[in-house]
XYZ file of C-alpha atoms in Angstrom:
621
model
C 0.000 0.000 0.000
C 1.288 3.461 -0.906
C -0.024 6.782 0.429
C 1.168 10.165 -0.748
C 1.786 13.290 1.373
C 3.833 16.442 1.064
C 5.697 15.721 4.320
C 5.975 12.740 6.665
C 6.778 13.465 10.329
C 8.022 10.498 12.368
C 7.378 10.858 16.095
C 4.590 12.801 17.808
C 6.323 14.328 20.799
C 7.040 18.024 21.269
C 9.164 18.297 18.133
C 6.894 16.185 15.957
C 3.677 17.980 16.911
C 5.205 21.418 16.256
C 6.565 20.198 12.922
C 3.255 18.684 11.791
C 1.240 21.740 12.862
C 3.612 24.098 11.032
C 3.460 22.016 7.846
C -0.341 21.928 7.904
C -0.720 25.635 8.655
C 1.545 26.409 5.712
C -0.935 24.576 3.495
C 0.828 21.248 2.975
C -0.431 17.705 3.642
C 1.397 15.874 6.420
C 1.352 12.356 7.878
C 2.221 12.348 11.589
C 3.411 8.837 12.461
C 3.440 7.606 16.061
C 3.826 4.232 17.721
C 0.801 4.971 19.927
C -1.717 7.768 19.340
C -2.464 7.836 23.084
C 0.997 9.290 23.747
C 0.821 12.209 21.301
C 2.364 15.326 22.938
C 3.062 13.471 26.175
C 5.263 15.109 28.833
C 7.320 12.026 29.766
C 9.642 13.776 32.212
C 9.174 16.936 34.287
C 5.728 18.570 34.374
C 6.903 22.070 33.419
C 7.522 24.328 30.436
C 10.043 27.168 30.367
C 12.748 28.315 32.757
C 16.016 30.190 32.328
C 16.890 30.254 28.623
C 14.125 27.777 27.880
C 11.420 30.381 28.555
C 12.960 32.529 25.822
C 12.615 29.652 23.369
C 8.952 29.211 24.296
C 8.309 32.925 23.744
C 9.913 32.793 20.294
C 8.108 29.587 19.345
C 4.859 31.310 20.290
C 5.729 34.458 18.344
C 6.189 32.273 15.248
C 2.749 30.726 15.776
C 3.863 27.519 17.523
C 1.820 25.520 20.015
C 3.945 25.101 23.132
C 3.379 28.434 24.905
C -0.343 28.385 24.231
C -0.653 24.826 25.566
C 1.413 25.692 28.657
C -0.958 28.565 29.391
C -3.977 26.261 29.127
C -2.378 23.571 31.277
C -0.508 25.824 33.703
C -1.221 25.332 37.393
C 1.587 27.551 38.679
C 3.411 30.384 36.899
C 6.710 31.732 38.122
C 9.458 33.910 36.663
C 12.941 32.659 37.514
C 16.070 34.827 37.685
C 14.096 37.854 38.923
C 17.147 39.126 40.857
C 18.737 40.029 37.516
C 17.656 42.240 34.622
C 14.450 41.507 32.666
C 16.376 40.370 29.576
C 17.372 37.144 31.347
C 14.183 36.481 33.312
C 12.984 32.924 32.778
C 9.190 32.434 32.716
C 8.171 28.922 33.774
C 4.831 27.165 34.034
C 4.130 24.123 36.181
C 1.670 22.166 34.059
C -1.101 19.653 34.408
C 0.431 16.979 32.173
C -2.907 15.535 31.080
C -4.324 18.937 30.094
C -1.139 19.861 28.217
C -1.240 16.653 26.215
C -4.960 16.937 25.475
C -4.602 20.563 24.346
C -1.934 19.874 21.732
C -3.396 16.548 20.649
C -6.768 18.145 19.893
C -5.166 20.856 17.783
C -3.032 18.392 15.834
C -5.908 15.952 15.241
C -8.260 18.692 14.063
C -5.862 20.603 11.817
C -6.805 20.342 8.174
C -3.992 18.612 6.337
C -2.802 16.401 9.241
C -3.273 12.634 9.035
C -2.365 10.769 12.227
C -0.874 7.356 11.457
C -0.365 4.772 14.206
C 2.529 2.626 13.034
C 6.263 2.018 13.341
C 8.601 3.445 10.739
C 11.275 0.867 9.934
C 13.154 2.587 7.139
C 13.340 5.368 4.575
C 12.618 5.409 0.872
C 15.822 6.721 -0.677
C 16.672 7.027 -4.353
C 19.799 8.670 -5.740
C 20.737 9.708 -2.190
C 17.467 11.644 -1.796
C 14.634 10.636 0.533
C 11.150 10.333 -0.912
C 9.211 8.705 1.915
C 9.090 6.258 4.811
C 8.638 2.486 5.100
C 6.215 1.241 7.756
C 6.337 -2.082 9.583
C 4.401 -4.491 7.412
C 5.703 -2.969 4.199
C 3.359 -0.014 3.568
C 4.962 3.100 2.064
C 4.300 6.749 2.852
C 5.703 8.759 -0.061
C 6.527 12.424 0.449
C 8.697 15.268 -0.744
C 10.330 15.496 2.682
C 10.604 13.391 5.837
C 11.152 14.824 9.332
C 12.494 12.500 12.020
C 11.650 13.467 15.616
C 12.095 10.123 17.360
C 13.126 11.405 20.811
C 14.719 8.700 22.954
C 13.258 5.775 21.000
C 16.106 4.892 18.614
C 17.807 1.920 20.234
C 16.210 2.868 23.549
C 17.344 0.916 26.618
C 15.943 1.525 30.114
C 18.043 1.025 33.269
C 16.947 0.646 36.883
C 19.792 -0.818 38.909
C 20.863 -4.145 37.420
C 17.607 -4.399 35.447
C 17.850 -3.534 31.752
C 14.959 -3.642 29.298
C 14.370 -2.263 25.808
C 12.204 0.866 25.770
C 11.967 4.388 24.444
C 10.492 5.509 27.757
C 8.489 3.941 30.578
C 6.018 1.364 29.259
C 6.812 1.938 25.560
C 8.830 -0.160 23.161
C 11.872 1.265 21.350
C 12.454 1.759 17.647
C 15.318 -0.460 16.525
C 14.881 -0.956 12.778
C 14.879 2.774 11.953
C 18.174 3.316 13.775
C 19.710 0.476 11.799
C 18.360 2.031 8.602
C 19.944 5.395 9.391
C 23.286 3.778 10.111
C 22.939 1.787 6.883
C 22.341 5.047 5.001
C 25.727 6.278 6.203
C 24.755 8.462 9.178
C 27.008 8.380 12.222
C 25.113 7.632 15.437
C 26.194 8.353 18.994
C 24.920 7.088 22.321
C 23.402 9.570 24.784
C 21.502 9.014 27.997
C 19.033 10.868 30.147
C 17.242 10.088 33.382
C 14.096 10.716 35.342
C 13.282 10.730 39.092
C 10.709 8.726 41.021
C 7.044 9.682 41.172
C 5.476 9.638 44.619
C 1.908 9.418 45.887
C 0.794 12.856 47.096
C -1.295 11.351 49.913
C 1.776 9.720 51.475
C 3.848 12.927 51.819
C 4.081 14.955 55.038
C 3.755 18.474 53.665
C 4.027 20.044 57.132
C 7.769 19.383 56.974
C 8.159 21.008 53.564
C 8.684 24.580 52.442
C 5.827 25.724 50.204
C 6.628 27.731 47.084
C 3.850 29.708 45.446
C 3.645 31.266 42.019
C 4.021 34.917 41.069
C 1.449 37.309 42.598
C 0.582 38.532 39.090
C 1.243 35.572 36.776
C 1.847 36.326 33.103
C 1.036 34.022 30.189
C 3.494 32.823 27.553
C 1.260 33.344 24.540
C -0.183 36.332 22.740
C -3.306 34.186 22.359
C -3.869 34.022 26.137
C -5.441 36.873 28.088
C -4.976 35.729 31.675
C -3.596 32.783 33.641
C -3.868 31.896 37.327
C -1.992 29.917 39.937
C -3.809 26.841 41.187
C -1.295 25.064 43.415
C 1.956 25.282 45.359
C 5.173 23.387 44.813
C 7.371 22.362 47.752
C 11.053 22.233 48.657
C 12.983 19.867 50.905
C 16.616 18.802 51.130
C 18.508 15.555 51.373
C 20.215 14.942 54.742
C 23.852 13.722 54.957
C 22.617 10.153 55.492
C 21.592 10.036 51.829
C 25.228 10.260 50.778
C 26.038 7.236 52.902
C 23.245 5.172 51.357
C 24.309 6.102 47.838
C 28.032 5.580 48.432
C 27.316 2.152 49.888
C 25.447 1.179 46.710
C 27.482 2.797 43.938
C 28.501 -0.638 42.712
C 24.842 -1.243 41.876
C 24.462 1.965 39.848
C 24.393 1.287 36.085
C 25.652 4.818 35.546
C 28.809 4.322 37.592
C 29.365 0.591 37.090
C 29.819 0.969 33.331
C 26.515 -0.633 32.328
C 25.477 2.684 30.749
C 27.701 3.763 27.873
C 25.755 6.860 26.787
C 26.797 10.399 27.714
C 24.349 12.221 29.975
C 23.530 15.921 30.413
C 26.147 17.769 32.451
C 23.635 20.275 33.809
C 21.027 17.793 35.023
C 22.985 15.086 36.871
C 21.484 12.164 38.767
C 21.590 12.185 42.551
C 24.284 9.490 42.533
C 26.317 11.592 40.095
C 25.958 14.647 42.354
C 27.124 12.687 45.401
C 30.228 11.488 43.530
C 31.047 14.820 41.856
C 30.344 17.020 44.893
C 31.346 14.901 47.915
C 31.570 17.945 50.200
C 27.937 18.940 49.638
C 26.032 17.615 52.628
C 22.630 18.544 51.220
C 20.975 18.620 47.819
C 17.771 20.519 47.093
C 14.687 18.543 46.140
C 11.623 20.133 44.513
C 8.267 18.363 44.751
C 6.134 19.239 41.743
C 2.503 18.179 41.162
C 1.893 16.484 37.811
C -1.706 17.667 37.706
C -4.617 19.074 39.677
C -6.538 15.798 39.686
C -3.420 13.607 39.839
C -1.815 12.241 43.005
C 1.532 11.944 41.236
C 4.366 14.120 42.553
C 7.506 14.580 40.438
C 10.627 14.556 42.643
C 12.801 17.088 40.841
C 16.421 16.796 41.981
C 16.409 13.043 42.626
C 16.878 11.756 39.088
C 18.337 8.263 39.494
C 18.824 4.839 37.981
C 19.720 3.130 41.259
C 17.905 -0.116 42.137
C 14.366 0.190 43.486
C 15.293 -0.765 47.058
C 18.054 1.876 47.122
C 15.685 4.506 45.739
C 13.287 3.761 48.576
C 16.070 3.997 51.150
C 17.182 7.369 49.737
C 13.705 8.884 49.473
C 12.613 7.738 52.931
C 15.516 9.614 54.544
C 14.390 12.939 53.067
C 12.349 15.120 55.478
C 8.662 14.883 54.614
C 9.110 11.741 52.547
C 9.687 9.219 55.349
C 6.492 7.298 54.484
C 6.262 8.189 50.807
C 4.765 5.584 48.491
C 6.268 5.101 45.034
C 4.054 5.338 41.967
C 7.046 4.826 39.681
C 10.745 4.320 40.257
C 13.323 6.513 38.556
C 15.243 5.142 35.599
C 17.812 6.088 32.977
C 17.329 5.659 29.247
C 20.097 5.216 26.699
C 19.315 6.075 23.106
C 20.903 6.799 19.739
C 21.355 10.299 18.338
C 22.623 11.488 14.986
C 26.091 12.904 15.567
C 26.360 16.686 15.014
C 27.634 18.319 11.841
C 25.569 15.979 9.623
C 22.752 18.484 9.105
C 22.879 21.902 7.521
C 21.775 25.169 9.108
C 18.181 24.504 8.009
C 18.089 21.073 9.756
C 18.258 19.156 6.450
C 20.592 16.170 6.354
C 23.667 17.043 4.297
C 24.116 13.567 2.823
C 20.405 12.798 2.256
C 18.494 15.795 0.863
C 14.843 15.901 1.857
C 15.539 14.318 5.258
C 15.122 16.697 8.205
C 15.996 15.976 11.839
C 14.815 17.639 15.050
C 14.631 17.260 18.805
C 16.497 14.725 20.911
C 17.509 12.846 17.767
C 19.872 15.788 17.194
C 21.196 15.595 20.736
C 19.115 18.234 22.503
C 17.693 17.899 26.011
C 14.313 19.325 26.954
C 10.809 19.953 25.686
C 11.560 23.533 24.652
C 14.628 22.782 22.521
C 12.734 19.918 20.857
C 9.695 22.060 20.094
C 11.824 24.859 18.661
C 13.732 22.573 16.321
C 10.532 20.752 15.352
C 8.842 24.002 14.387
C 11.833 25.103 12.301
C 12.132 21.674 10.656
C 8.470 21.816 9.661
C 8.884 25.282 8.173
C 12.010 24.321 6.244
C 10.605 21.021 4.979
C 7.765 22.940 3.324
C 10.226 25.511 1.993
C 12.323 22.694 0.500
C 9.458 21.029 -1.381
C 8.432 24.463 -2.697
C 11.945 25.332 -3.804
C 12.165 28.250 -1.393
C 15.029 29.357 0.827
C 15.069 27.897 4.356
C 14.160 30.001 7.360
C 17.317 30.286 9.489
C 17.148 32.839 12.324
C 20.508 34.471 13.009
C 22.002 33.786 16.424
C 22.242 37.526 17.056
C 18.494 37.875 16.462
C 16.946 34.965 18.377
C 17.548 32.162 20.843
C 16.162 29.889 18.134
C 19.078 31.083 16.014
C 21.510 30.261 18.809
C 19.903 26.825 19.145
C 20.092 26.025 15.427
C 23.638 27.293 15.086
C 24.896 25.433 18.141
C 23.157 22.144 17.327
C 23.944 22.143 13.595
C 27.344 23.799 13.601
C 29.143 22.573 16.702
C 30.359 19.125 17.661
C 28.539 18.900 21.001
C 29.239 15.602 22.737
C 26.575 15.672 25.431
C 22.834 16.500 25.470
C 22.433 20.166 24.578
C 20.486 22.459 26.885
C 19.712 26.131 26.332
C 20.968 28.776 28.760
C 20.906 32.556 28.459
C 24.703 32.481 28.649
C 24.832 30.794 25.234
C 23.515 33.962 23.547
C 26.172 36.555 22.773
C 23.590 39.356 22.628
C 21.176 38.215 25.298
C 20.273 41.742 26.459
C 18.684 42.262 23.032
C 16.871 38.926 23.107
C 14.600 39.230 26.140
C 11.257 37.476 26.414
C 9.559 40.884 26.166
C 10.998 41.474 22.691
C 10.260 38.032 21.231
C 7.111 39.087 19.371
C 8.712 42.184 17.903
C 11.689 40.121 16.752
C 9.887 37.049 15.427
C 6.187 37.617 14.767
C 6.624 39.187 11.339
C 8.309 35.955 10.254
C 5.363 33.977 11.606
C 2.971 36.160 9.630
C 5.036 35.887 6.460
C 5.188 32.102 6.744
C 1.439 31.807 7.261
C 1.676 30.641 10.884
C 0.290 33.838 12.456
C -2.974 35.389 11.330
C -2.784 38.854 9.791
C -5.344 40.276 12.218
C -3.443 39.018 15.259
C -0.173 40.378 13.901
C -1.641 43.858 13.385
C -3.070 43.911 16.914
C 0.372 43.143 18.322
C 2.008 45.620 15.986
C -0.261 48.362 17.343
C 0.875 47.502 20.883
C 4.532 47.879 19.874
C 3.841 51.294 18.363
C 2.001 52.379 21.512
C 4.944 51.346 23.691
C 7.415 53.246 21.536
C 5.209 56.327 21.542
C 4.828 56.181 25.327
C 8.596 55.900 25.819
C 9.148 58.897 23.536
C 6.554 60.895 25.482
C 8.315 60.145 28.768
C 11.649 61.240 27.291
C 10.051 64.482 26.166
C 8.141 65.176 29.393
C 10.536 67.730 30.896
C 10.197 68.640 34.557
C 11.552 71.902 35.932
C 11.768 72.432 39.698
C 8.823 74.826 40.187
C 6.799 74.568 43.378
C 3.932 72.770 41.635
C 6.225 70.351 39.806
C 8.271 69.601 42.917
C 5.074 68.815 44.789
C 3.826 66.523 41.986
C 7.124 64.638 41.734
C 7.350 64.188 45.498
C 3.787 62.884 45.736
C 4.350 60.389 42.940
C 7.998 59.393 43.382
C 8.917 60.471 46.921
C 11.996 62.359 45.714
C 12.935 66.062 45.877
C 13.252 67.624 42.436
C 16.252 69.986 42.513
C 17.262 70.104 38.833
C 15.495 69.798 35.449
C 14.865 66.207 34.361
C 12.254 64.041 32.635
C 9.830 61.367 33.777
C 11.932 58.905 31.790
C 14.979 59.699 33.925
C 12.965 59.387 37.133
C 11.700 55.958 36.083
C 15.301 54.912 35.404
C 16.244 55.498 39.032
C 16.725 52.404 41.175
C 15.441 54.124 44.345
C 11.865 54.630 43.116
C 8.852 52.351 42.721
C 8.763 52.692 38.946
C 5.691 50.530 38.354
C 3.628 52.489 40.882
C 4.731 55.797 39.351
C 4.051 54.587 35.813
C 0.503 53.568 36.694
C -0.289 57.193 37.600
C 1.289 58.928 34.602
C -0.959 60.125 31.803
C 1.831 59.402 29.295
C 1.255 55.695 29.946
C -2.484 55.763 30.498
C -3.201 53.939 27.243
C -1.041 50.940 28.187
C -1.913 47.923 30.297
C 0.277 46.821 33.224
C 2.324 44.448 31.072
C 3.132 47.104 28.473
C 4.010 49.623 31.187
C 6.422 47.095 32.701
C 8.071 46.570 29.310
C 8.476 50.330 28.758
C 10.055 50.743 32.209
C 12.430 47.859 31.642
C 13.660 49.250 28.363
C 14.116 52.729 29.808
C 16.216 51.357 32.657
C 18.422 49.274 30.394
C 18.545 51.424 27.264
C 22.201 52.332 27.816
C 23.205 48.675 28.037
C 20.972 47.808 25.095
C 22.513 50.532 22.919
C 26.021 49.365 23.820
C 25.210 45.757 22.977
C 23.571 46.789 19.715
C 26.786 48.574 18.736
C 28.811 45.485 19.677
C 26.453 43.257 17.693
C 26.838 45.481 14.621
C 30.624 45.523 15.054
C 30.915 41.737 15.405
C 28.616 41.233 12.425
C 31.014 43.291 10.292
C 33.932 41.261 11.603
C 32.436 37.775 11.162
C 34.229 37.135 7.882
C 37.592 38.519 8.996
C 40.225 35.796 8.419
C 42.160 34.361 11.336
C 45.879 34.119 10.465
C 47.284 30.609 10.571
C 50.185 31.832 12.698
C 47.964 33.381 15.393
C 49.115 32.235 18.852
C 45.986 32.257 21.036
C 48.091 31.858 24.174
C 49.197 35.488 23.727
C 45.628 36.837 23.972
C 45.005 37.850 27.613
C 41.729 36.647 29.080
C 41.204 33.516 26.974
C 40.560 30.374 28.993
C 42.718 27.306 28.528
C 39.690 25.510 27.058
C 39.263 28.149 24.330
C 42.997 28.316 23.585
C 43.158 24.538 23.163
C 40.000 24.502 21.026
C 41.384 27.195 18.699
C 44.645 25.299 18.329
C 42.791 22.053 17.617
C 40.084 23.299 15.219
C 42.046 26.117 13.492
C 38.991 28.198 12.450
C 39.565 30.213 9.307
C 37.295 33.172 10.166
C 35.572 34.684 13.162
C 32.359 33.103 11.915
C 34.081 29.701 12.117
C 35.456 30.576 15.554
C 31.900 31.168 16.809
C 31.213 27.473 16.251
C 34.267 26.160 18.068
C 33.153 24.073 21.098
C 33.771 26.039 24.291
C 33.835 29.433 22.560
C 32.067 32.098 24.644
C 30.796 35.566 23.679
C 33.513 37.173 25.802
C 36.259 35.042 24.217
C 34.986 35.889 20.736
C 35.136 39.604 21.560
C 38.737 39.226 22.798
C 39.694 37.373 19.619
C 38.015 40.019 17.454
C 39.864 42.741 19.336
C 43.216 41.088 18.637
C 42.416 40.741 14.926
C 41.410 44.391 14.695
C 44.666 45.460 16.293
C 46.519 43.328 13.727
C 45.035 45.459 10.984
C 41.569 44.030 10.258
C 38.523 46.293 9.791
C 37.046 47.882 12.910
């Protein structure tokens, strides 16, 4: 049997659903293939969307018309902005989600989208002719022909689950792996690598002593991710506890039973999300480790034990958990486990996520070595867009890393030889002050409109808001205040400061010793804005000097990107470069600054130091 589509998407997780929805909204026919339609858009690990760096990705996905932010708003049961002690450009919005509602929300959209056909089957191979893909082969022999195929298989390729000495094939808990497709990719000449990830136990809410725990509520005024959402509300608390020193003893006594440390697991895990046994070994002087207890839903009794990811045997997991304050009598709903899986080694896809050796084949999500729902969704959305562009003979959509976190993600994943699961952080963006969550729509939404993913009417509504914010900021800059008796009285009543010299309301709002949001709410210059828009205007006023400086640096580095790096350059003579960067430059020998950006370990600060040296050697400034 042969069926014909424009695009075939393999895998219906976060990447696959974004890819299929983008393809359909761009007017193409897509087959979304999954092993089990009941698991479409499932949140298999933590019950949250967003966070530091990741929240920026969600905002950009939403600005392009993606699903993730909208679904997180619908499913959110607690909303909190992380990193609030720093400037607004690096704030990390995060939503604790009801996993069932999140899954239902996306599944309904995908199933009802015109142009999407949901296929429940296993893909065992690819249809390839003259080194170009033209479809997928299902178990049983049926063919799905298409102009492009997008693989978003998550942790299912060669998946192997570990709990202590127990090993069993599986892509995740209770689901079988995909073995034949991995063999087919290797047979087609793709290099595969072995990665691993892990998950913590789930506990029964009714068995936890919450009186011993520290409650953590959401933000007093929670804000949604999506431009399609008007309001959101907090519906639950999360809780914090800490492991006592006795936990280290239990783990150290059982390290020989850990598949991670005994050598049973060969895959490389994420450096920034270690298991509890890994933390005990790597940080032996830490007597306590923080544990976050996160509800998996309003109607669910399942509590996700964030901070205790583990693949230790079940009896050891129980011993560890029962020593943690508040969890002495906790009942397990599921034990933690690790999963090993195959990924396609980096540098085998181009900047548009198309396989270099097999045109028409696009890859996204954990198959490309990323870690997290947000990174997967972002790559899935971009793969869907570029698959349609490819079959139409159009140029791919490739955001620049200086313009978007999605650009940083694509450039890092496609252009750097990362050897562990990739996770987004704000520190990965050279120009992060210009890439705040508040600017995501202004930076990305026009692209969503152009691609057909954002409705014209919605775009124009948002565009009007941007104009209103700019006009309000200009009015504040022009609202001069001279120290007359009446003006001094007004300023003191509103800002509690004595006006002794001419200034503007913009300069007053920039001051760190005033309650800017309270003042802004009373100013007629901002009367046409809602609280969110006023907050954005204040933030930009306070950071406009930093923003202008970074914009100049971005423009300068953009001019310098194609400056050649002399072959005789001795990086050890450049003050400020770390040993890691010096060794990487000596090993990889980048030819230009653009190549140097992609060197593993290269940081924005190191790139600026290198550019400065090249300029002093006579390059353009």
